Coordinates of N, CA, C and O in Angstrom, one line a residue:
M120 N 113.6 115.7 79.1 CA 112.6 114.7 79.2 C 112.7 113.7 78.1 O 112.4 112.5 78.2
A121 N 113.1 114.2 76.9 CA 113.2 113.3 75.7 C 114.2 112.2 76.0 O 114.1 111.1 75.4
L122 N 115.2 112.4 76.8 CA 116.2 111.3 77.1 C 115.9 110.6 78.5 O 116.1 109.4 78.6
I123 N 115.3 111.4 79.4 CA 115.1 110.8 80.8 C 114.2 109.6 80.8 O 114.4 108.6 81.3
A124 N 113.0 109.8 80.1 CA 112.0 108.7 80.1 C 112.5 107.4 79.4 O 112.4 106.4 80.0
P125 N 113.1 107.5 78.2 CA 113.6 106.2 77.6 C 114.7 105.6 78.4 O 114.8 104.4 78.6
M126 N 115.6 106.5 79.0 CA 116.7 106.0 79.8 C 116.2 105.3 81.1 O 116.6 104.3 81.5
G127 N 115.2 106.0 81.6 CA 114.5 105.4 82.8 C 113.9 104.1 82.5 O 113.9 103.1 83.3
G128 N 113.3 104.0 81.3 CA 112.7 102.7 80.8 C 113.7 101.6 80.7 O 113.5 100.5 81.0
L129 N 114.9 101.9 80.1 CA 115.9 101.0 80.0 C 116.4 100.4 81.3 O 116.5 99.2 81.6
L130 N 116.5 101.4 82.3 CA 116.9 101.0 83.7 C 115.7 100.1 84.3 O 116.0 99.1 85.0
L131 N 114.5 100.6 84.2 CA 113.4 99.9 84.8 C 113.3 98.4 84.3 O 113.2 97.5 85.1
G132 N 113.4 98.2 83.0 CA 113.3 96.9 82.4 C 114.5 96.0 82.9 O 114.3 94.9 83.3
F133 N 115.7 96.5 82.8 CA 116.9 95.8 83.1 C 116.9 95.4 84.6 O 117.1 94.3 85.0
L134 N 116.7 96.5 85.5 CA 116.7 96.2 86.9 C 115.5 95.4 87.4 O 115.7 94.7 88.4
D135 N 114.4 95.4 86.7 CA 113.3 94.6 87.0 C 113.7 93.1 86.9 O 113.4 92.3 87.8
F136 N 114.3 92.8 85.8 CA 114.7 91.4 85.6 C 115.8 91.0 86.7 O 115.7 89.9 87.2
V137 N 116.7 91.9 87.0 CA 117.7 91.6 88.0 C 117.1 91.4 89.3 O 117.4 90.4 90.1
W138 N 116.1 92.2 89.7 CA 115.3 92.1 90.9 C 114.7 90.7 91.0 O 114.8 90.0 92.0
I139 N 114.0 90.3 89.9 CA 113.3 89.0 89.9 C 114.3 87.9 90.1 O 114.0 86.9 90.8
K140 N 115.4 88.0 89.5 CA 116.4 86.9 89.4 C 117.1 86.7 90.8 O 117.4 85.6 91.2
W141 N 117.4 87.8 91.5 CA 118.3 87.7 92.7 C 117.7 88.1 94.0 O 118.3 87.8 95.0
V142 N 116.5 88.7 94.0 CA 115.9 89.1 95.3 C 115.1 87.9 95.7 O 114.3 87.3 94.9
P143 N 115.1 87.5 97.0 CA 114.4 86.3 97.5 C 112.9 86.6 97.5 O 112.4 87.7 97.6
Y144 N 112.2 85.5 97.4 CA 110.7 85.5 97.5 C 110.4 85.8 99.0 O 111.1 85.4 99.8
P145 N 109.3 86.6 99.3 CA 108.3 87.1 98.4 C 108.5 88.4 97.8 O 107.8 88.9 97.0
F146 N 109.7 89.1 98.2 CA 109.9 90.4 97.6 C 110.3 90.4 96.2 O 110.1 91.4 95.5
A147 N 110.7 89.2 95.6 CA 111.0 89.1 94.2 C 109.8 89.4 93.4 O 109.9 89.9 92.2
E148 N 108.6 89.1 93.9 CA 107.3 89.4 93.2 C 107.1 90.8 92.9 O 106.4 91.1 91.9
L149 N 107.7 91.7 93.6 CA 107.6 93.1 93.3 C 108.2 93.5 91.9 O 107.9 94.4 91.3
G150 N 109.2 92.6 91.5 CA 109.7 92.8 90.2 C 108.8 92.3 89.1 O 108.7 92.9 88.0
N151 N 108.2 91.2 89.4 CA 107.3 90.6 88.4 C 105.9 91.1 88.7 O 104.9 90.4 88.9
S152 N 105.8 92.4 88.5 CA 104.6 93.1 89.0 C 104.1 94.2 88.1 O 104.9 95.2 87.8
T153 N 102.9 94.1 87.6 CA 102.3 95.2 86.8 C 102.1 96.4 87.6 O 102.3 97.5 87.1
A154 N 101.8 96.2 88.9 CA 101.6 97.4 89.8 C 102.9 98.2 89.9 O 102.9 99.5 89.9
T155 N 104.0 97.5 90.0 CA 105.3 98.3 90.2 C 105.6 99.1 89.0 O 106.0 100.3 89.1
W156 N 105.3 98.6 87.8 CA 105.5 99.4 86.6 C 104.5 100.5 86.5 O 104.9 101.7 86.1
A157 N 103.3 100.3 86.9 CA 102.3 101.4 86.9 C 102.7 102.5 87.9 O 102.6 103.7 87.5
V158 N 103.2 102.1 89.0 CA 103.7 103.1 90.0 C 104.9 103.9 89.5 O 105.0 105.1 89.7
A159 N 105.7 103.2 88.7 CA 106.9 103.9 88.1 C 106.4 105.0 87.1 O 106.9 106.1 87.1
A160 N 105.4 104.6 86.3 CA 104.8 105.6 85.4 C 104.2 106.8 86.2 O 104.3 107.9 85.8
F161 N 103.5 106.4 87.3 CA 102.9 107.5 88.2 C 104.0 108.4 88.7 O 103.8 109.6 88.7
V162 N 105.1 107.8 89.2 CA 106.1 108.6 89.8 C 106.7 109.6 88.8 O 107.0 110.8 89.1
L163 N 106.9 109.1 87.6 CA 107.4 110.0 86.5 C 106.4 111.1 86.2 O 106.8 112.3 86.2
G164 N 105.1 110.8 86.2 CA 104.1 111.8 86.0 C 104.1 112.8 87.2 O 103.9 114.0 87.0
Y165 N 104.2 112.3 88.4 CA 104.2 113.2 89.5 C 105.4 114.1 89.5 O 105.4 115.3 89.9
W166 N 106.6 113.6 89.1 CA 107.8 114.3 89.0 C 107.8 115.4 88.0 O 108.3 116.5 88.2
I167 N 107.1 115.2 86.8 CA 107.1 116.2 85.8 C 106.1 117.3 86.2 O 104.9 117.0 86.5
R168 N 106.5 118.5 86.1 CA 105.6 119.6 86.5 C 105.2 120.5 85.4 O 105.0 121.7 85.6
S169 N 105.2 120.0 84.2 CA 104.9 120.8 83.0 C 103.7 120.3 82.2 O 103.7 120.5 81.0
G170 N 102.7 119.7 82.9 CA 101.5 119.4 82.2 C 101.2 117.9 82.0 O 102.2 117.1 82.0
W171 N 100.0 117.6 81.8 CA 99.5 116.2 81.7 C 100.0 115.5 80.5 O 100.3 114.4 80.4
L172 N 100.0 116.3 79.3 CA 100.4 115.7 78.1 C 101.9 115.2 78.1 O 102.2 114.1 77.7
R173 N 102.7 116.1 78.6 CA 104.1 115.7 78.7 C 104.3 114.5 79.7 O 105.1 113.6 79.4
A174 N 103.6 114.5 80.8 CA 103.7 113.4 81.7 C 103.2 112.1 81.1 O 103.8 111.1 81.3
A175 N 102.1 112.2 80.3 CA 101.6 111.0 79.7 C 102.6 110.4 78.7 O 102.9 109.2 78.6
L176 N 103.1 111.3 77.8 CA 104.1 110.9 76.8 C 105.4 110.3 77.5 O 105.9 109.3 77.0
G177 N 105.8 111.0 78.5 CA 107.0 110.5 79.2 C 106.8 109.1 79.8 O 107.6 108.2 79.7
A178 N 105.6 108.9 80.5 CA 105.3 107.7 81.1 C 105.2 106.6 80.1 O 105.6 105.4 80.3
V179 N 104.6 106.9 79.0 CA 104.4 105.9 77.9 C 105.8 105.5 77.4 O 106.1 104.3 77.2
A180 N 106.7 106.5 77.2 CA 108.0 106.2 76.7 C 108.8 105.3 77.7 O 109.5 104.4 77.4
L181 N 108.6 105.6 79.0 CA 109.2 104.8 80.1 C 108.8 103.4 80.0 O 109.6 102.5 80.0
L182 N 107.5 103.1 79.9 CA 107.0 101.7 80.0 C 107.3 101.0 78.7 O 107.6 99.8 78.7
V183 N 107.1 101.6 77.6 CA 107.3 100.9 76.3 C 108.8 100.6 76.1 O 109.1 99.5 75.6
T184 N 109.7 101.4 76.5 CA 111.1 101.1 76.5 C 111.5 100.0 77.4 O 112.4 99.2 77.2
A185 N 110.8 100.0 78.6 CA 111.2 99.0 79.6 C 110.9 97.6 79.2 O 111.6 96.7 79.6
V186 N 109.9 97.4 78.3 CA 109.6 96.0 77.9 C 110.7 95.3 77.1 O 111.2 94.3 77.5
P187 N 111.2 95.9 76.0 CA 112.4 95.2 75.4 C 113.6 95.2 76.2 O 114.4 94.2 76.2
S188 N 113.8 96.2 77.1 CA 115.0 96.2 78.0 C 114.9 95.0 78.9 O 115.9 94.3 79.2
Y189 N 113.7 94.6 79.4 CA 113.5 93.5 80.3 C 113.9 92.2 79.5 O 114.7 91.4 80.1
Y190 N 113.5 92.0 78.3 CA 113.8 90.8 77.5 C 115.3 90.8 77.1 O 115.9 89.7 77.0
V191 N 115.9 91.9 76.9 CA 117.3 92.0 76.6 C 118.1 91.5 77.9 O 119.1 90.7 77.8
A192 N 117.7 92.0 79.0 CA 118.3 91.6 80.3 C 118.2 90.0 80.5 O 119.1 89.4 80.9
A193 N 117.0 89.5 80.1 CA 116.8 88.1 80.2 C 117.7 87.3 79.3 O 118.2 86.2 79.7
A194 N 117.9 87.9 78.1 CA 118.9 87.2 77.2 C 120.3 87.3 77.7 O 121.0 86.3 77.6
L195 N 120.7 88.4 78.2 CA 122.1 88.6 78.6 C 122.4 87.8 79.9 O 123.5 87.3 80.1
L196 N 121.5 87.8 80.9 CA 121.7 87.3 82.2 C 121.3 85.8 82.4 O 121.7 85.2 83.3
Q197 N 120.4 85.4 81.5 CA 119.9 84.0 81.7 C 119.9 83.2 80.4 O 119.6 82.0 80.4
G198 N 120.4 83.8 79.3 CA 120.5 83.1 78.1 C 119.1 82.9 77.4 O 119.1 82.0 76.5
D199 N 118.1 83.6 77.7 CA 116.8 83.5 77.0 C 117.0 83.9 75.5 O 118.0 84.6 75.2
D200 N 116.1 83.5 74.7 CA 116.1 83.8 73.3 C 115.8 85.3 73.1 O 114.8 85.9 73.5
L201 N 116.7 86.0 72.4 CA 116.6 87.4 72.1 C 115.4 87.7 71.2 O 114.9 88.9 71.2
A202 N 114.8 86.7 70.5 CA 113.6 86.9 69.7 C 112.4 87.3 70.6 O 111.5 87.9 70.0
A203 N 112.5 87.1 71.9 CA 111.4 87.6 72.8 C 111.2 89.1 72.7 O 110.1 89.5 73.0
V204 N 112.2 89.8 72.3 CA 112.1 91.3 72.3 C 111.0 91.7 71.3 O 110.3 92.7 71.6
W205 N 110.9 91.0 70.2 CA 109.9 91.4 69.2 C 108.8 90.4 69.0 O 108.0 90.4 68.1
A206 N 108.7 89.5 70.0 CA 107.6 88.5 69.9 C 106.3 89.1 70.2 O 106.2 90.2 70.8
P207 N 105.2 88.5 69.8 CA 103.8 89.1 70.0 C 103.5 89.4 71.5 O 102.9 90.4 71.7
A208 N 104.0 88.6 72.4 CA 103.8 88.9 73.8 C 104.4 90.2 74.2 O 103.9 91.0 75.0
S209 N 105.6 90.5 73.7 CA 106.3 91.7 74.0 C 105.5 92.9 73.4 O 105.4 93.9 74.1
L210 N 105.0 92.7 72.2 CA 104.2 93.8 71.6 C 102.9 94.1 72.4 O 102.5 95.2 72.6
V211 N 102.3 93.0 73.0 CA 101.1 93.2 73.8 C 101.5 94.0 75.1 O 100.7 94.9 75.5
W212 N 102.6 93.6 75.7 CA 103.0 94.3 76.9 C 103.3 95.8 76.6 O 103.1 96.7 77.4
M213 N 103.9 96.1 75.4 CA 104.1 97.5 75.0 C 102.8 98.2 74.8 O 102.7 99.4 75.2
L214 N 101.8 97.5 74.3 CA 100.5 98.1 74.2 C 99.9 98.5 75.5 O 99.3 99.5 75.8
F215 N 100.0 97.5 76.5 CA 99.6 97.8 77.9 C 100.4 99.0 78.4 O 99.9 99.8 79.2
G216 N 101.7 99.1 78.0 CA 102.5 100.2 78.5 C 102.0 101.5 78.0 O 102.0 102.5 78.7
V217 N 101.4 101.6 76.8 CA 100.8 102.8 76.3 C 99.6 103.2 77.1 O 99.5 104.3 77.5
L218 N 98.8 102.2 77.4 CA 97.6 102.4 78.2 C 97.9 102.8 79.6 O 97.5 103.9 80.1
A219 N 98.8 102.0 80.3 CA 99.1 102.3 81.7 C 99.9 103.6 81.8 O 99.7 104.4 82.7
G220 N 100.8 103.8 80.9 CA 101.6 105.1 80.9 C 100.8 106.3 80.8 O 101.0 107.3 81.5
T221 N 99.8 106.2 79.9 CA 98.9 107.4 79.8 C 98.1 107.6 81.0 O 98.1 108.7 81.6
V222 N 97.4 106.6 81.6 CA 96.6 106.7 82.8 C 97.4 107.1 84.0 O 97.1 108.1 84.7
F223 N 98.5 106.4 84.2 CA 99.3 106.7 85.5 C 100.2 107.9 85.3 O 100.5 108.5 86.3
G224 N 100.6 108.2 84.1 CA 101.4 109.5 83.9 C 100.5 110.7 84.2 O 100.9 111.6 85.0
I225 N 99.3 110.7 83.7 CA 98.3 111.7 84.0 C 98.0 111.7 85.4 O 97.9 112.8 86.1
G226 N 97.8 110.5 86.0 CA 97.4 110.4 87.4 C 98.5 111.1 88.3 O 98.2 111.7 89.3
G227 N 99.8 110.9 87.9 CA 100.8 111.6 88.7 C 100.7 113.1 88.7 O 101.0 113.7 89.7
T228 N 100.3 113.7 87.6 CA 100.1 115.1 87.6 C 98.9 115.5 88.4 O 98.9 116.5 89.1
W229 N 97.8 114.7 88.3 CA 96.6 115.0 89.0 C 96.8 114.9 90.5 O 96.2 115.6 91.3
A230 N 97.8 114.1 91.0 CA 98.0 113.9 92.4 C 98.5 115.2 93.0 O 98.4 115.4 94.3
R231 N 99.0 116.2 92.2 CA 99.4 117.5 92.7 C 98.3 118.5 92.6 O 98.4 119.6 93.1
A232 N 97.1 118.1 92.0 CA 96.0 119.1 91.8 C 95.1 119.1 93.1 O 95.2 118.3 94.0
A233 N 94.2 120.1 93.1 CA 93.2 120.2 94.1 C 91.9 119.5 93.7 O 91.8 119.1 92.5
G234 N 91.0 119.3 94.6 CA 89.7 118.7 94.2 C 89.7 117.3 93.9 O 90.6 116.5 94.3
W235 N 88.7 116.9 93.1 CA 88.6 115.4 92.8 C 89.7 114.9 92.0 O 90.1 113.7 92.1
R236 N 90.4 115.7 91.1 CA 91.5 115.2 90.4 C 92.6 114.8 91.4 O 93.3 113.8 91.2
G237 N 92.9 115.6 92.4 CA 93.9 115.3 93.4 C 93.6 114.0 94.1 O 94.5 113.2 94.3
V238 N 92.3 113.8 94.4 CA 92.0 112.5 95.1 C 92.2 111.3 94.2 O 92.8 110.3 94.6
L239 N 91.7 111.4 93.0 CA 91.9 110.3 92.1 C 93.3 110.0 91.7 O 93.8 108.9 91.7
G240 N 94.1 111.1 91.5 CA 95.5 110.9 91.2 C 96.2 110.2 92.4 O 97.0 109.3 92.2
T241 N 95.9 110.7 93.6 CA 96.5 110.1 94.8 C 96.1 108.6 95.0 O 96.9 107.8 95.4
A242 N 94.9 108.3 94.5 CA 94.4 106.9 94.7 C 95.0 105.9 93.7 O 95.0 104.7 94.0
L243 N 95.4 106.4 92.6 CA 95.8 105.5 91.5 C 96.9 104.5 91.9 O 96.8 103.3 91.6
P244 N 98.1 104.9 92.5 CA 99.1 103.9 92.8 C 98.6 102.9 93.8 O 98.8 101.7 93.7
A245 N 97.8 103.3 94.8 CA 97.2 102.4 95.7 C 96.2 101.4 95.0 O 96.2 100.2 95.3
A246 N 95.5 101.9 94.1 CA 94.5 101.1 93.3 C 95.3 100.0 92.6 O 94.9 98.8 92.6
A247 N 96.4 100.3 92.0 CA 97.2 99.3 91.2 C 97.7 98.3 92.2 O 97.7 97.1 91.9
L248 N 98.2 98.7 93.3 CA 98.8 97.8 94.3 C 97.7 96.9 95.0 O 97.8 95.7 95.2
F249 N 96.5 97.5 95.3 CA 95.4 96.8 95.9 C 94.9 95.7 94.9 O 94.5 94.6 95.3
E250 N 94.8 96.1 93.6 CA 94.4 95.1 92.6 C 95.3 93.9 92.5 O 94.9 92.8 92.5
E251 N 96.6 94.2 92.6 CA 97.5 93.1 92.6 C 97.4 92.3 93.8 O 97.5 91.0 93.8
A252 N 97.2 92.9 95.0 CA 97.0 92.2 96.2 C 95.8 91.2 96.1 O 95.8 90.1 96.5
A253 N 94.7 91.7 95.4 CA 93.5 90.9 95.2 C 93.8 89.7 94.3 O 93.3 88.6 94.6
R254 N 94.7 89.9 93.3 CA 95.1 88.7 92.5 C 95.9 87.7 93.3 O 95.7 86.5 93.1
F255 N 96.7 88.2 94.2 CA 97.4 87.3 95.1 C 96.5 86.5 96.0 O 96.8 85.4 96.4
V256 N 95.4 87.2 96.5 CA 94.5 86.5 97.3 C 94.0 85.2 96.6 O 93.8 84.1 97.2
G257 N 93.7 85.3 95.3 CA 93.3 84.1 94.6 C 94.3 83.0 94.5 O 94.0 81.9 94.1
K258 N 95.6 83.4 94.7 CA 96.7 82.4 94.6 C 97.0 81.7 96.0 O 97.8 80.8 96.0
V259 N 96.5 82.3 97.0 CA 96.8 81.7 98.4 C 96.5 80.2 98.5 O 97.3 79.5 99.0
A260 N 95.3 79.8 98.0 CA 94.9 78.4 98.1 C 95.2 77.6 96.8 O 94.8 76.5 96.7
D261 N 95.9 78.2 95.8 CA 96.2 77.6 94.6 C 97.4 76.6 94.8 O 98.5 77.0 95.1
P262 N 97.1 75.3 94.6 CA 98.2 74.3 94.8 C 99.3 74.4 93.8 O 100.5 73.9 94.0
N263 N 99.1 75.1 92.6 CA 100.1 75.3 91.6 C 100.9 76.5 91.8 O 101.8 76.8 91.0
Y264 N 100.7 77.3 92.9 CA 101.4 78.5 93.1 C 102.2 78.2 94.4 O 101.8 77.6 95.3
P265 N 103.5 78.8 94.5 CA 104.3 78.5 95.7 C 103.5 79.1 96.9 O 102.8 80.1 96.9
S266 N 103.8 78.4 98.0 CA 103.2 78.9 99.3 C 103.7 80.2 99.7 O 104.8 80.6 99.3
G267 N 103.0 80.9 100.4 CA 103.4 82.3 100.9 C 102.8 83.4 100.2 O 103.3 84.6 100.4
A268 N 101.8 83.2 99.3 CA 101.2 84.3 98.6 C 100.6 85.3 99.5 O 100.4 86.5 99.1
E269 N 100.2 84.9 100.7 CA 99.6 85.8 101.7 C 100.6 87.0 102.0 O 100.2 88.1 102.3
W270 N 101.9 86.7 101.9 CA 102.9 87.7 102.1 C 102.8 88.8 101.0 O 103.0 89.9 101.3
N271 N 102.6 88.3 99.8 CA 102.5 89.3 98.7 C 101.2 90.1 98.8 O 101.2 91.3 98.5
V272 N 100.1 89.5 99.4 CA 98.9 90.3 99.7 C 99.3 91.4 100.6 O 98.9 92.6 100.4
A273 N 100.0 91.1 101.7 CA 100.3 92.0 102.7 C 101.3 93.1 102.2 O 101.1 94.3 102.5
I274 N 102.3 92.7 101.4 CA 103.2 93.7 100.9 C 102.5 94.6 100.0 O 102.7 95.9 100.1
D275 N 101.7 94.2 99.0 CA 101.1 95.1 98.1 C 100.1 96.0 98.8 O 100.0 97.2 98.5
A276 N 99.3 95.4 99.7 CA 98.3 96.3 100.4 C 99.1 97.3 101.3 O 98.7 98.5 101.3
G277 N 100.1 96.9 101.9 CA 100.9 97.8 102.8 C 101.5 98.9 101.9 O 101.5 100.1 102.3
L278 N 102.1 98.6 100.8 CA 102.7 99.6 99.9 C 101.6 100.5 99.3 O 101.8 101.7 99.1
G279 N 100.4 100.0 99.1 CA 99.3 100.9 98.6 C 98.9 101.9 99.6 O 98.8 103.1 99.3
V280 N 98.8 101.5 100.9 CA 98.5 102.5 102.0 C 99.7 103.5 102.1 O 99.4 104.7 102.3
L281 N 100.9 103.0 102.1 CA 102.1 103.8 102.2 C 102.1 104.9 101.1 O 102.4 106.1 101.4
A282 N 101.8 104.5 99.9 CA 101.8 105.5 98.8 C 100.8 106.6 99.0 O 101.1 107.8 98.8
V283 N 99.6 106.3 99.5 CA 98.6 107.3 99.8 C 99.1 108.2 101.0 O 98.9 109.4 100.9
V284 N 99.7 107.6 102.0 CA 100.2 108.4 103.1 C 101.3 109.4 102.7 O 101.3 110.5 103.0
L285 N 102.2 108.9 101.8 CA 103.3 109.7 101.3 C 102.9 110.9 100.4 O 103.4 112.0 100.5
I286 N 101.9 110.7 99.6 CA 101.5 111.7 98.6 C 100.2 112.4 98.9 O 99.9 113.3 98.2
G287 N 99.5 111.9 99.9 CA 98.1 112.4 100.1 C 98.0 113.8 100.7 O 97.0 114.4 100.5
G288 N 99.0 114.3 101.4 CA 98.9 115.6 102.0 C 98.1 115.6 103.2 O 98.6 115.1 104.3
S289 N 96.9 116.0 103.2 CA 96.0 116.1 104.4 C 95.4 114.7 104.7 O 95.3 113.9 103.8
N290 N 95.0 114.5 106.0 CA 94.4 113.3 106.4 C 93.1 113.1 105.6 O 92.7 112.0 105.3
R291 N 92.3 114.2 105.4 CA 91.1 114.1 104.7 C 91.3 113.5 103.3 O 90.6 112.6 102.8
R292 N 92.3 114.1 102.6 CA 92.6 113.6 101.2 C 93.1 112.2 101.2 O 92.7 111.4 100.3
R293 N 93.9 111.8 102.2 CA 94.3 110.4 102.3 C 93.1 109.5 102.4 O 93.1 108.4 101.8
A294 N 92.2 109.9 103.3 CA 91.0 109.0 103.5 C 90.2 108.9 102.3 O 89.8 107.8 101.9
L295 N 90.0 110.0 101.6 CA 89.2 110.0 100.4 C 89.9 109.1 99.3 O 89.3 108.4 98.5
A296 N 91.2 109.3 99.2 CA 92.0 108.5 98.2 C 91.9 107.0 98.5 O 91.8 106.2 97.6
L297 N 92.0 106.6 99.8 CA 91.9 105.2 100.1 C 90.5 104.6 99.7 O 90.4 103.5 99.2
V298 N 89.5 105.4 100.0 CA 88.1 105.0 99.6 C 88.0 104.9 98.1 O 87.5 103.9 97.5
A299 N 88.6 105.9 97.4 CA 88.5 105.9 95.9 C 89.3 104.8 95.3 O 89.0 104.3 94.2
A300 N 90.4 104.4 96.0 CA 91.3 103.3 95.4 C 90.6 102.0 95.3 O 90.9 101.2 94.4
L301 N 89.6 101.7 96.1 CA 88.9 100.4 96.1 C 88.1 100.2 94.8 O 88.3 99.2 94.1
P302 N 87.2 101.1 94.4 CA 86.6 100.9 93.1 C 87.5 101.0 91.9 O 87.3 100.3 90.9
L303 N 88.6 101.8 92.0 CA 89.6 101.9 90.9 C 90.3 100.5 90.8 O 90.6 100.1 89.7
A304 N 90.6 99.9 92.0 CA 91.2 98.6 91.9 C 90.3 97.6 91.3 O 90.8 96.7 90.5
L305 N 89.0 97.7 91.5 CA 88.1 96.8 90.9 C 88.0 97.0 89.4 O 88.0 96.0 88.6
V306 N 88.1 98.2 88.9 CA 88.1 98.5 87.5 C 89.4 97.8 86.9 O 89.3 97.2 85.8
I307 N 90.5 98.0 87.5 CA 91.8 97.4 87.0 C 91.7 95.9 87.0 O 92.1 95.2 86.0
F308 N 91.1 95.3 88.1 CA 91.0 93.9 88.2 C 90.1 93.3 87.0 O 90.5 92.3 86.4
V309 N 89.0 94.0 86.8 CA 88.1 93.6 85.7 C 88.8 93.7 84.3 O 88.7 92.9 83.5
G310 N 89.6 94.8 84.2 CA 90.3 95.0 83.0 C 91.3 93.9 82.7 O 91.4 93.4 81.6
F311 N 92.0 93.4 83.7 CA 92.9 92.3 83.6 C 92.2 91.0 83.2 O 92.6 90.2 82.4
A312 N 91.0 90.8 83.9 CA 90.3 89.6 83.6 C 89.8 89.6 82.2 O 89.8 88.5 81.5
L313 N 89.3 90.7 81.7 CA 88.9 90.8 80.3 C 90.0 90.6 79.3 O 89.9 89.9 78.3
A314 N 91.2 91.2 79.6 CA 92.3 91.1 78.8 C 92.8 89.7 78.7 O 93.3 89.2 77.7
G315 N 92.7 89.0 79.8 CA 93.2 87.6 79.9 C 92.4 86.6 79.0 O 92.8 85.5 78.7
R316 N 91.2 87.1 78.6 CA 90.3 86.2 77.8 C 90.7 86.3 76.3 O 90.2 85.5 75.5
F317 N 91.5 87.3 75.9 CA 91.9 87.5 74.5 C 93.2 86.9 74.2 O 94.1 86.8 75.0

């Protein structure tokens, strides 16, 4: 795990930039997506079967490593300034990586549990995707944003439902997770709104 998480982070950051650069719109937005990175942290936590602490640390290492890897890819493939790797914005994204990695890494382990933890864990990736879909709803009528944001709403919402279907197990748990995902998405949405003010 000591090597898998950082190596995964290097791949996540680099491939994320490649995705943004060469995949056509609207699917390119999945690369420019906080939800995609949160789901990656969740998948790592889900994959790790040796406890929540190890899952959280691995997911944090994944996301924190992915940030400079993304900016290195931008420098290599697009000629961006390499100083972006240690710029304040990069450090802020790494801080978000610590927070998201902890929450979604633990959520990945919870998705395998029984009871309320299993429901909340199963709901987390959908919540991240639903929150991002809600942000795209706000861009549908924005004249400064490219047309077609409704496709991003549909893609994120569809992927959120798919995540619950794939990891939910029983239909009852899937239904509970979908219901739980909505208030969790609201919490994430408010968190982004508050973070945007600073």
